[in-house]
CSV table of C-alpha atoms in Angstrom, one decimal:
chain,number,residue,atom,x,y,z
A,224,VAL,CA,-4.0,-3.2,-0.8
A,225,GLY,CA,-0.6,-2.3,0.7
A,226,LEU,CA,0.3,-3.8,4.0
A,227,VAL,CA,3.0,-1.6,5.6
A,228,VAL,CA,4.8,-2.7,8.8
A,229,THR,CA,6.6,0.1,10.7
A,230,GLU,CA,7.3,-2.1,13.7
A,231,GLU,CA,10.8,-3.5,14.3
A,232,GLU,CA,9.9,-7.1,14.6
A,233,PRO,CA,7.6,-8.3,11.8
A,234,SER,CA,5.6,-11.5,12.3
A,235,TYR,CA,5.5,-13.9,9.4
A,236,ALA,CA,2.4,-15.7,10.7
A,237,ASP,CA,0.4,-12.5,11.3
A,238,MET,CA,1.4,-11.1,7.9
A,239,ALA,CA,0.4,-14.4,6.2
A,240,SER,CA,-3.0,-14.2,7.9
A,241,LEU,CA,-3.4,-10.7,6.5
A,242,VAL,CA,-2.5,-11.8,3.0
A,243,VAL,CA,-4.8,-14.8,3.2
A,244,TRP,CA,-7.7,-12.6,4.4
A,245,CYS,CA,-7.1,-10.2,1.5
A,246,MET,CA,-7.2,-13.2,-0.9
A,247,ALA,CA,-10.4,-14.5,0.7
A,248,VAL,CA,-12.3,-11.1,0.3
A,249,GLY,CA,-11.2,-10.9,-3.3
A,250,ILE,CA,-8.4,-8.4,-3.3
A,251,SER,CA,-6.4,-9.1,-6.5
A,252,TYR,CA,-3.1,-7.2,-5.7
A,253,VAL,CA,-1.4,-7.2,-2.3
A,254,SER,CA,1.9,-5.4,-1.5
A,255,VAL,CA,3.8,-6.3,1.7
A,256,TYR,CA,6.4,-3.8,2.9
A,257,ASP,CA,8.6,-3.3,5.9
A,258,HIS,CA,11.2,-0.6,6.1
A,259,ASN,CA,14.0,-3.0,6.9
A,260,GLY,CA,13.3,-5.3,3.9
A,261,ILE,CA,13.0,-8.4,6.2
A,262,PHE,CA,10.0,-9.9,4.3
A,263,LYS,CA,11.7,-9.3,1.0
A,264,ARG,CA,14.9,-11.0,2.1
A,265,ASN,CA,12.9,-13.9,3.4
A,266,ASN,CA,10.0,-14.1,0.9
A,267,SER,CA,10.2,-18.0,0.7
A,268,ARG,CA,9.6,-18.1,4.5
A,269,LEU,CA,6.6,-15.8,4.0
A,270,MET,CA,5.3,-17.8,1.1
A,271,ASP,CA,5.5,-21.0,3.2
A,272,GLU,CA,3.6,-19.3,6.0
A,273,ILE,CA,1.0,-18.0,3.6
A,274,LEU,CA,0.5,-21.6,2.2
A,275,LYS,CA,0.2,-22.9,5.8
A,276,GLN,CA,-2.3,-20.2,6.8
A,277,GLN,CA,-4.2,-20.7,3.6
A,278,GLN,CA,-4.7,-24.4,4.6
A,279,GLU,CA,-5.7,-23.6,8.2
A,280,LEU,CA,-8.0,-20.6,7.5
A,281,LEU,CA,-9.6,-21.7,4.2
A,282,GLY,CA,-9.5,-25.5,4.6
A,283,LEU,CA,-11.0,-27.3,1.6
A,284,ASP,CA,-11.6,-24.0,-0.2
A,285,CYS,CA,-8.0,-23.2,-0.4
A,286,SER,CA,-7.6,-24.5,-3.9
A,287,LYS,CA,-9.8,-21.5,-5.1
A,288,TYR,CA,-7.3,-19.0,-3.6
A,289,THR,CA,-3.8,-19.1,-5.0
A,290,VAL,CA,-1.1,-16.5,-4.8
A,291,GLU,CA,1.8,-15.6,-7.0
A,292,PHE,CA,4.9,-13.6,-6.1
A,293,ALA,CA,5.3,-10.7,-8.5
A,294,ASN,CA,8.9,-10.1,-7.5
A,295,HIS,CA,11.5,-11.2,-10.0
A,296,ASP,CA,13.8,-13.1,-7.7
A,297,LYS,CA,15.6,-16.4,-7.6
A,298,THR,CA,13.1,-18.3,-5.5
A,299,GLY,CA,11.0,-19.3,-8.5
A,300,GLN,CA,7.9,-19.9,-6.3
A,301,VAL,CA,5.1,-19.0,-8.6
A,302,LEU,CA,1.6,-20.6,-8.4
A,303,ASN,CA,-1.4,-20.0,-10.6
A,304,CYS,CA,-2.7,-16.8,-9.3
A,305,GLN,CA,-6.0,-15.2,-8.3
A,306,SER,CA,-4.1,-12.8,-6.0
A,307,THR,CA,-0.7,-11.4,-6.8
A,308,LEU,CA,1.7,-10.6,-4.0
A,309,LYS,CA,4.5,-8.2,-4.2
A,310,VAL,CA,7.1,-8.0,-1.4
A,311,LEU,CA,8.7,-4.7,-1.3
A,312,SER,CA,11.5,-2.9,0.6
A,313,PRO,CA,12.6,0.8,0.6
A,314,GLU,CA,14.7,0.4,-2.6
A,315,ASP,CA,11.7,-0.5,-4.7
A,316,GLY,CA,9.9,2.8,-4.8
A,317,LYS,CA,13.1,4.7,-5.6
A,318,ALA,CA,14.1,2.2,-8.3
A,319,ASP,CA,10.7,2.6,-10.0
A,320,ILE,CA,11.2,6.4,-10.2
A,321,VAL,CA,14.8,6.0,-11.4
A,322,LYS,CA,13.7,3.6,-14.1
A,323,ALA,CA,10.9,5.9,-15.3
A,324,ALA,CA,13.3,8.8,-15.5
A,325,GLN,CA,15.7,6.7,-17.5
A,326,ASN,CA,13.0,5.7,-19.9
A,327,PHE,CA,11.9,9.3,-20.4
A,328,CYS,CA,15.5,10.3,-21.0
A,329,GLN,CA,15.8,7.6,-23.6
A,330,LEU,CA,12.7,8.8,-25.3
A,331,VAL,CA,14.1,12.3,-25.4
A,332,ALA,CA,17.4,11.0,-26.8
A,333,GLN,CA,15.6,9.2,-29.5
A,334,GLN,CA,13.6,12.4,-30.3
A,335,GLN,CA,10.3,10.7,-29.6
A,336,ARG,CA,9.6,13.2,-26.8
A,337,THR,CA,10.9,16.6,-25.8
A,338,HIS,CA,11.9,17.7,-22.3
A,339,SER,CA,8.8,19.9,-22.1
A,340,ASP,CA,6.6,16.8,-22.5
A,341,LEU,CA,7.4,15.7,-18.9
A,342,ASP,CA,4.4,16.3,-16.6
A,343,VAL,CA,2.5,14.4,-14.0
A,344,ASN,CA,0.5,12.2,-16.5
A,345,MET,CA,3.7,11.3,-18.4
A,346,LEU,CA,5.5,10.3,-15.2
A,347,ASP,CA,2.4,8.3,-14.1
A,348,ASN,CA,2.3,6.5,-17.4
A,349,LEU,CA,6.0,5.7,-17.3
A,350,LEU,CA,5.8,4.4,-13.7
A,351,SER,CA,2.7,2.2,-14.6
A,352,SER,CA,4.4,0.7,-17.6
A,353,ALA,CA,7.6,0.1,-15.6
A,354,ASN,CA,6.1,-1.9,-12.8
A,355,GLY,CA,2.9,-3.5,-14.2
A,356,PHE,CA,1.3,-3.5,-10.7
A,357,PRO,CA,-1.6,-1.1,-10.0
A,358,ASP,CA,-1.3,1.7,-7.4
A,359,PRO,CA,-2.8,0.6,-4.1
A,360,ASP,CA,-6.3,2.0,-3.3
A,361,LEU,CA,-5.7,1.3,0.4
A,362,VAL,CA,-2.7,1.0,2.7
A,363,LEU,CA,-3.0,-0.6,6.0
A,364,LYS,CA,-0.1,0.8,8.1
A,365,PHE,CA,0.8,-1.1,11.2
A,366,GLY,CA,2.8,0.3,14.1
A,367,PRO,CA,3.4,3.5,16.1
A,368,VAL,CA,5.2,5.5,13.4
A,369,ASP,CA,3.2,8.1,11.6
A,370,SER,CA,4.9,7.5,8.3
A,371,THR,CA,5.0,5.0,5.5
A,372,LEU,CA,8.8,5.0,5.8
A,373,GLY,CA,9.5,5.0,2.0
A,374,PHE,CA,6.6,2.8,0.8
A,375,LEU,CA,6.2,3.6,-3.0
A,376,PRO,CA,6.1,7.4,-2.6
A,377,TRP,CA,4.7,8.2,-6.0
A,378,HIS,CA,2.3,5.3,-6.1
A,379,ILE,CA,0.4,6.3,-3.0
A,380,ARG,CA,-0.4,9.9,-3.7
A,381,LEU,CA,-4.2,9.0,-4.1
A,382,THR,CA,-4.2,6.1,-1.6
A,383,GLU,CA,-6.3,6.0,1.5
A,384,ILE,CA,-4.0,5.2,4.5
A,385,ILE,CA,-5.5,3.6,7.6
A,386,SER,CA,-3.3,3.2,10.6
A,387,LEU,CA,-3.6,0.2,13.0
A,388,PRO,CA,-1.7,-0.2,16.2
A,389,SER,CA,0.1,-3.4,15.3
A,390,HIS,CA,0.1,-6.3,13.0
A,391,LEU,CA,1.0,-8.6,15.8
A,392,ASN,CA,-1.9,-10.8,16.9
A,393,ILE,CA,-4.3,-8.9,14.6
A,394,ASN,CA,-7.7,-10.5,14.3
A,395,TYR,CA,-10.0,-10.7,11.4
A,396,GLU,CA,-12.5,-8.3,13.0
A,397,ASP,CA,-9.8,-5.5,13.1
A,398,PHE,CA,-8.9,-6.2,9.4
A,399,PHE,CA,-12.6,-6.2,8.3
A,400,SER,CA,-13.2,-3.0,10.3
A,401,ALA,CA,-10.4,-1.3,8.4
A,402,LEU,CA,-11.9,-2.5,5.1
A,403,HIS,CA,-15.3,-1.2,6.2
A,404,HIS,CA,-13.8,2.2,7.2
A,405,TYR,CA,-12.2,2.4,3.7
A,406,ALA,CA,-15.5,1.5,2.0
A,407,ALA,CA,-17.1,4.5,3.8
A,408,CYS,CA,-14.4,7.0,2.6
A,409,GLU,CA,-15.2,9.7,0.1
A,410,GLN,CA,-12.4,10.4,-2.3
A,411,ARG,CA,-12.3,14.0,-3.4
A,412,TRP,CA,-9.2,13.8,-5.6
A,413,GLY,CA,-7.7,17.0,-4.0
A,414,LYS,CA,-10.9,19.0,-4.2
């Protein structure tokens, strides 16, 4: 699941609740994104809030639900994981595509591939091997903007996107309703 905030003022407490709810319903990979990179710059504050919300919302069961930051940063906050959290900003999607292109050019230079080998499947494989995080099946987009504002452009080509008015003061019923809406979707894969 991708949680995309297009609002100007992100709320750590509300985002932490969303992450904990994702953990509680068994979602293994969660991406958090805001177009200003606020969550990424302050991921230790987000992690503290997640741990606090986890204790409040899950109580004694919280030991069953642990989270790991997938970002390679200096905070070093990694716990044994059942859910993996990746905090993203606009640079991340672009950087993945650049890294995949560099890897392909390297393969061509080493004569392991030719330029004519580049197609959608090859790029997809290069992107998957570069980031090690699966493409999201669902993106919950919060805010009035009808755009994902740069959230992993290649990775969401097959993703169901559900828009919600705001992440501020979101309740579990709205979150669960969005999951229920997603469960009823019929993916046609472009057909």
